[in-house]
Coordinates of C-alpha atoms in Angstrom, one line a residue:
M1 CA -3.1 -16.1 -11.8
L2 CA -3.5 -14.2 -15.1
M3 CA -7.2 -13.6 -14.4
G4 CA -6.5 -12.5 -10.8
Q5 CA -3.8 -10.1 -12.0
C6 CA -6.3 -8.6 -14.5
L7 CA -8.9 -8.1 -11.8
V8 CA -6.3 -6.5 -9.5
L9 CA -5.2 -4.2 -12.3
L10 CA -8.8 -3.1 -12.8
S11 CA -9.2 -2.4 -9.1
S12 CA -5.9 -0.5 -9.1
I13 CA -7.1 1.8 -12.0
L14 CA -10.3 2.5 -10.1
A15 CA -8.4 3.2 -6.9
L16 CA -6.0 5.6 -8.5
S17 CA -8.5 7.6 -10.5
Q18 CA -8.8 10.6 -8.1
I19 CA -10.0 13.1 -10.7
P20 CA -13.5 14.0 -11.8
L21 CA -15.3 11.8 -14.3
G22 CA -14.7 12.8 -17.9
K23 CA -11.0 13.8 -17.3
P24 CA -9.0 10.6 -17.9
N25 CA -6.0 9.8 -15.8
P26 CA -4.7 6.9 -17.7
I27 CA -2.3 4.2 -16.6
R28 CA 0.0 3.9 -19.6
A29 CA 2.0 0.7 -18.6
V30 CA 2.2 -2.0 -16.0
A31 CA 4.7 -4.7 -15.0
F32 CA 4.4 -7.3 -12.4
A33 CA 7.2 -8.1 -10.0
K34 CA 8.7 -11.6 -10.3
D35 CA 6.8 -12.9 -7.2
G36 CA 3.5 -11.5 -8.4
K37 CA 2.9 -9.5 -5.2
V38 CA 3.8 -6.0 -6.5
V39 CA 2.7 -4.3 -9.7
F40 CA 4.6 -1.3 -11.1
T41 CA 2.3 1.2 -12.9
A42 CA 3.0 4.3 -15.0
Q43 CA 0.5 7.2 -14.4
E44 CA 1.1 10.8 -15.3
N45 CA 4.7 11.6 -14.2
N46 CA 4.8 8.9 -11.5
V47 CA 5.7 5.2 -11.2
L48 CA 3.6 3.6 -8.5
F49 CA 4.5 0.4 -6.7
L50 CA 1.2 -1.2 -5.8
K51 CA 0.5 -4.2 -3.5
V52 CA -1.4 -6.7 -5.6
S53 CA -3.6 -8.0 -2.9
D54 CA -5.3 -4.6 -2.1
A55 CA -3.8 -1.9 -4.5
V56 CA -2.2 0.0 -1.6
V57 CA 0.6 2.2 -2.8
L58 CA 3.9 0.9 -1.3
S59 CA 6.3 3.4 -2.9
K60 CA 6.4 6.0 -5.7
L61 CA 9.0 7.4 -8.1
K62 CA 8.4 10.9 -9.5
M63 CA 9.9 11.7 -12.9
D64 CA 11.0 15.2 -14.0
S65 CA 8.9 15.1 -17.2
A66 CA 5.1 15.5 -17.4
I67 CA 4.5 12.0 -18.8
V68 CA 5.8 8.5 -18.0
S69 CA 5.2 7.0 -21.4
T70 CA 6.1 3.3 -20.7
L71 CA 8.0 1.0 -18.4
T72 CA 9.3 -2.6 -18.4
L73 CA 10.9 -5.1 -16.1
S74 CA 13.8 -7.5 -16.9
D75 CA 13.0 -11.2 -17.0
D76 CA 14.7 -11.8 -13.7
G77 CA 12.7 -9.1 -12.0
K78 CA 15.8 -7.2 -10.9
T79 CA 15.9 -4.2 -13.2
L80 CA 13.1 -1.7 -13.9
A81 CA 13.3 0.7 -16.9
V82 CA 11.2 3.8 -17.1
A83 CA 10.7 6.1 -20.1
H84 CA 9.4 9.7 -19.6
G85 CA 9.5 12.9 -21.6
K86 CA 7.6 15.5 -23.5
S87 CA 5.9 15.0 -26.9
G88 CA 7.9 16.5 -29.7
T89 CA 10.8 17.3 -27.5
S90 CA 12.4 14.5 -25.5
G91 CA 12.4 10.9 -24.4
E92 CA 14.5 9.9 -21.4
I93 CA 15.2 6.5 -19.9
V94 CA 15.9 5.8 -16.2
T95 CA 16.8 2.4 -15.0
Y96 CA 16.7 1.1 -11.4
S97 CA 18.0 -2.0 -9.6
I98 CA 15.0 -3.4 -7.6
G99 CA 15.5 -4.6 -4.0
N100 CA 14.4 -8.0 -2.8
D101 CA 11.3 -6.3 -1.2
N102 CA 10.3 -5.0 -4.7
T103 CA 9.8 -1.5 -3.3
S104 CA 13.4 -0.2 -2.7
V105 CA 15.3 0.9 -5.7
K106 CA 18.8 2.1 -6.7
Q107 CA 19.2 4.2 -9.9
L108 CA 21.6 2.6 -12.4
F109 CA 21.6 5.2 -15.3
Q110 CA 19.6 8.1 -16.7
L111 CA 20.0 9.4 -20.2
K112 CA 18.3 11.4 -22.9
A113 CA 17.7 8.6 -25.3
H114 CA 15.4 10.1 -28.0
N115 CA 14.1 13.4 -29.4
D116 CA 10.5 12.5 -28.8
L117 CA 8.3 10.3 -26.5
I118 CA 9.5 6.8 -26.1
Q119 CA 6.7 4.3 -27.0
S120 CA 8.2 0.9 -26.0
L121 CA 11.0 -0.6 -24.0
S122 CA 12.2 -4.3 -24.1
F123 CA 15.0 -6.1 -22.1
S124 CA 16.9 -8.9 -23.7
P125 CA 16.3 -12.2 -21.9
D126 CA 19.7 -12.0 -20.1
G127 CA 19.0 -8.4 -19.1
K128 CA 22.2 -7.1 -20.6
L129 CA 20.5 -5.1 -23.4
L130 CA 17.6 -2.6 -23.4
A131 CA 15.8 -1.7 -26.7
S132 CA 13.9 1.6 -27.0
C133 CA 11.8 3.1 -29.8
S134 CA 10.1 6.5 -30.3
Y135 CA 8.1 8.8 -32.4
D136 CA 11.5 10.0 -33.7
R137 CA 11.6 6.9 -36.0
L138 CA 14.6 5.4 -34.3
V139 CA 15.3 2.1 -32.5
K140 CA 18.2 2.2 -30.0
I141 CA 19.9 -0.5 -28.1
W142 CA 21.6 0.3 -24.7
S143 CA 23.9 -1.8 -22.5
V144 CA 22.8 -2.6 -19.0
P145 CA 23.8 -1.5 -16.4
E146 CA 26.3 0.9 -18.2
G147 CA 23.7 2.8 -20.2
K148 CA 26.0 3.0 -23.3
L149 CA 24.6 3.1 -26.8
V150 CA 25.2 -0.2 -28.5
Q151 CA 23.4 0.3 -31.8
E152 CA 21.0 2.7 -33.5
L153 CA 18.6 1.3 -36.1
K154 CA 17.2 3.8 -38.6
D155 CA 15.2 1.7 -41.1
H156 CA 11.7 2.8 -40.1
S157 CA 10.2 5.7 -42.2
D158 CA 7.7 6.7 -39.5
S159 CA 7.0 6.6 -35.7
V160 CA 8.1 3.3 -34.1
Y161 CA 5.6 2.0 -31.6
A162 CA 6.9 -1.3 -30.3
V163 CA 10.1 -3.3 -29.9
A164 CA 10.5 -6.9 -28.6
F165 CA 13.3 -9.4 -28.1
N166 CA 12.5 -13.1 -28.9
K167 CA 12.8 -15.8 -26.2
D168 CA 16.5 -16.5 -26.6
G169 CA 17.5 -12.9 -27.5
S170 CA 18.8 -13.8 -30.9
M171 CA 16.3 -11.5 -32.7
L172 CA 14.7 -8.2 -32.1
A173 CA 11.4 -7.0 -33.8
S174 CA 10.3 -3.4 -34.2
T175 CA 7.2 -1.9 -35.8
G176 CA 5.2 1.3 -36.1
A177 CA 3.3 3.7 -38.3
D178 CA 5.1 2.7 -41.5
R179 CA 3.1 -0.6 -41.3
A180 CA 6.2 -2.7 -41.5
I181 CA 7.6 -5.1 -38.9
K182 CA 11.4 -5.3 -39.0
V183 CA 13.3 -8.3 -37.6
W184 CA 17.0 -7.8 -36.6
D185 CA 19.9 -10.2 -35.9
T186 CA 21.1 -9.1 -32.4
K187 CA 24.7 -10.3 -33.1
T188 CA 25.3 -8.3 -36.2
W189 CA 22.3 -5.9 -36.1
K190 CA 21.6 -6.7 -39.7
K191 CA 18.0 -6.7 -40.8
L192 CA 16.7 -10.2 -41.4
H193 CA 13.1 -9.6 -42.5
T194 CA 10.7 -6.9 -43.4
L195 CA 7.1 -8.2 -42.8
S196 CA 4.7 -6.1 -44.8
D197 CA 1.4 -7.9 -44.5
S198 CA -0.3 -5.3 -42.2
T199 CA -2.4 -2.6 -44.0
D200 CA -2.2 0.1 -41.4
W201 CA -0.2 1.2 -38.3
V202 CA 1.1 -1.7 -36.1
Y203 CA 0.8 -0.9 -32.4
T204 CA 1.9 -4.1 -30.6
L205 CA 4.4 -7.0 -30.9
A206 CA 4.8 -10.1 -28.8
W207 CA 7.0 -13.2 -29.3
S208 CA 5.7 -16.6 -28.3
P209 CA 7.3 -17.7 -25.0
V210 CA 7.9 -21.2 -26.5
K211 CA 8.6 -20.8 -30.2
N212 CA 10.0 -18.3 -32.7
Q213 CA 6.6 -17.0 -33.6
L214 CA 5.9 -13.3 -33.6
L215 CA 2.5 -11.7 -33.0
G216 CA 1.7 -8.3 -34.4
A217 CA -1.5 -6.2 -34.5
G218 CA -2.7 -2.7 -34.9
V219 CA -5.1 -0.4 -36.7
D220 CA -6.3 -2.9 -39.3
Q221 CA -8.0 -4.9 -36.6
T222 CA -6.2 -8.2 -37.5
L223 CA -4.0 -10.5 -35.4
R224 CA -1.2 -11.9 -37.4
V225 CA 1.4 -14.5 -36.4
W226 CA 4.6 -15.2 -38.3
A227 CA 6.9 -18.3 -37.9
L228 CA 10.4 -16.9 -38.1
E229 CA 13.9 -18.1 -38.3
K230 CA 16.9 -16.0 -39.3
D231 CA 16.7 -17.3 -42.9
S232 CA 12.9 -17.7 -43.3
S233 CA 9.6 -16.2 -42.5
K234 CA 6.0 -17.4 -43.0
L235 CA 2.7 -15.9 -42.1
I236 CA 0.8 -18.7 -40.3
V237 CA -2.2 -16.8 -38.7
S238 CA -4.2 -13.8 -40.0
D239 CA -7.5 -13.4 -38.1
Y240 CA -9.8 -10.4 -38.1
A241 CA -10.2 -10.0 -34.3
H242 CA -11.7 -6.6 -33.4
T243 CA -14.1 -4.1 -34.9
S244 CA -11.5 -1.3 -34.3
G245 CA -7.8 -1.1 -33.8
V246 CA -5.9 -3.6 -31.6
T247 CA -3.9 -1.7 -29.0
K248 CA -2.3 -4.6 -27.2
A249 CA -2.0 -8.4 -27.7
V250 CA 0.0 -11.0 -25.6
W251 CA 0.5 -14.7 -25.5
T252 CA -0.5 -16.9 -22.6
P253 CA 2.5 -18.3 -20.7
D254 CA 2.2 -21.7 -22.4
G255 CA 2.1 -20.1 -25.9
T256 CA -1.2 -21.7 -26.9
R257 CA -3.5 -18.7 -26.8
I258 CA -3.5 -15.0 -27.5
V259 CA -5.2 -12.3 -25.5
S260 CA -5.9 -9.0 -27.2
I261 CA -7.6 -5.7 -26.4
G262 CA -8.7 -2.9 -28.8
E263 CA -10.3 0.4 -29.3
D264 CA -13.7 -1.3 -29.8
K265 CA -16.0 -1.6 -26.8

C-alpha cells in the first residue's frame, strides 16, 4: 500500500501541475484519509481532496492567505488541521471535522496562531491536542476542538521546522534551525532532553510507531535515531544517508525501516 500511495501521489502531482514548465507549483503537504481512498494535498492557497484511484479532485478548500504551508490529519482520521499564512506576517490554523465520505467538512475553529508561516502541525494520538511551530521560534499547543492555547514553548533560539508527538502522547519533540531537538513532557510541559548531535538545521522528525525512538534529519545529510525515555536518552543510529540535505524521513508502519528523501537527485 505504501508503494501504491507513493505512485498515486506522483500521478497527482503531475495531474495538478497546470502551469508552464520552469514555474514550480509545489504540493507542500499530503495526508491520507483513514480508509486510504482519499488524499488531502496542500497546493498554493488550496487544500484539494483527491480520489486515490485516479487523482480526480473530489472537493476543495480555499484559504484566505496566499500559501497553505502544511496540513495534518488526526490518527482517527476525523479531524483535519490546515496552516496557511504569509511569510514574515502571519500563520493561521483552521481545523475541520471530516465527514464519513472524507469529502464533506465542518469547520471547528480558526485562529491566528503565529506571527510567521507555520512549518509543522502534529495531533496527539487521542486527537485532543494540536502542536504547531513556526519561523517565529515558538511551539504552541492547542486544545481540540476548542482551539484554546494550552501551552507556549519558547526554548528554541531560531526558526522551528518540525513538531511530533510520540506514540502514546507522553512526549512531544520539536526542532529547527538552532540544530537542537527538544523533547517535552506533555503532562508538565517541562523540557526533558535537548539533543545536540546534529551539526546543521534539522528539518524533519518522526517517532517510531512501535517504540520510543525518535528519528531526526536535516541539512547535515545524516539520519539519526535516539532511544528516549523521560529520564534517559541515547543516540543509537547515526548514518550518512544523502549527498545533500534530508527534507523528510518517516518510519515504515512496522517500525523496522526508514524512508527518506532529500535535496540530492
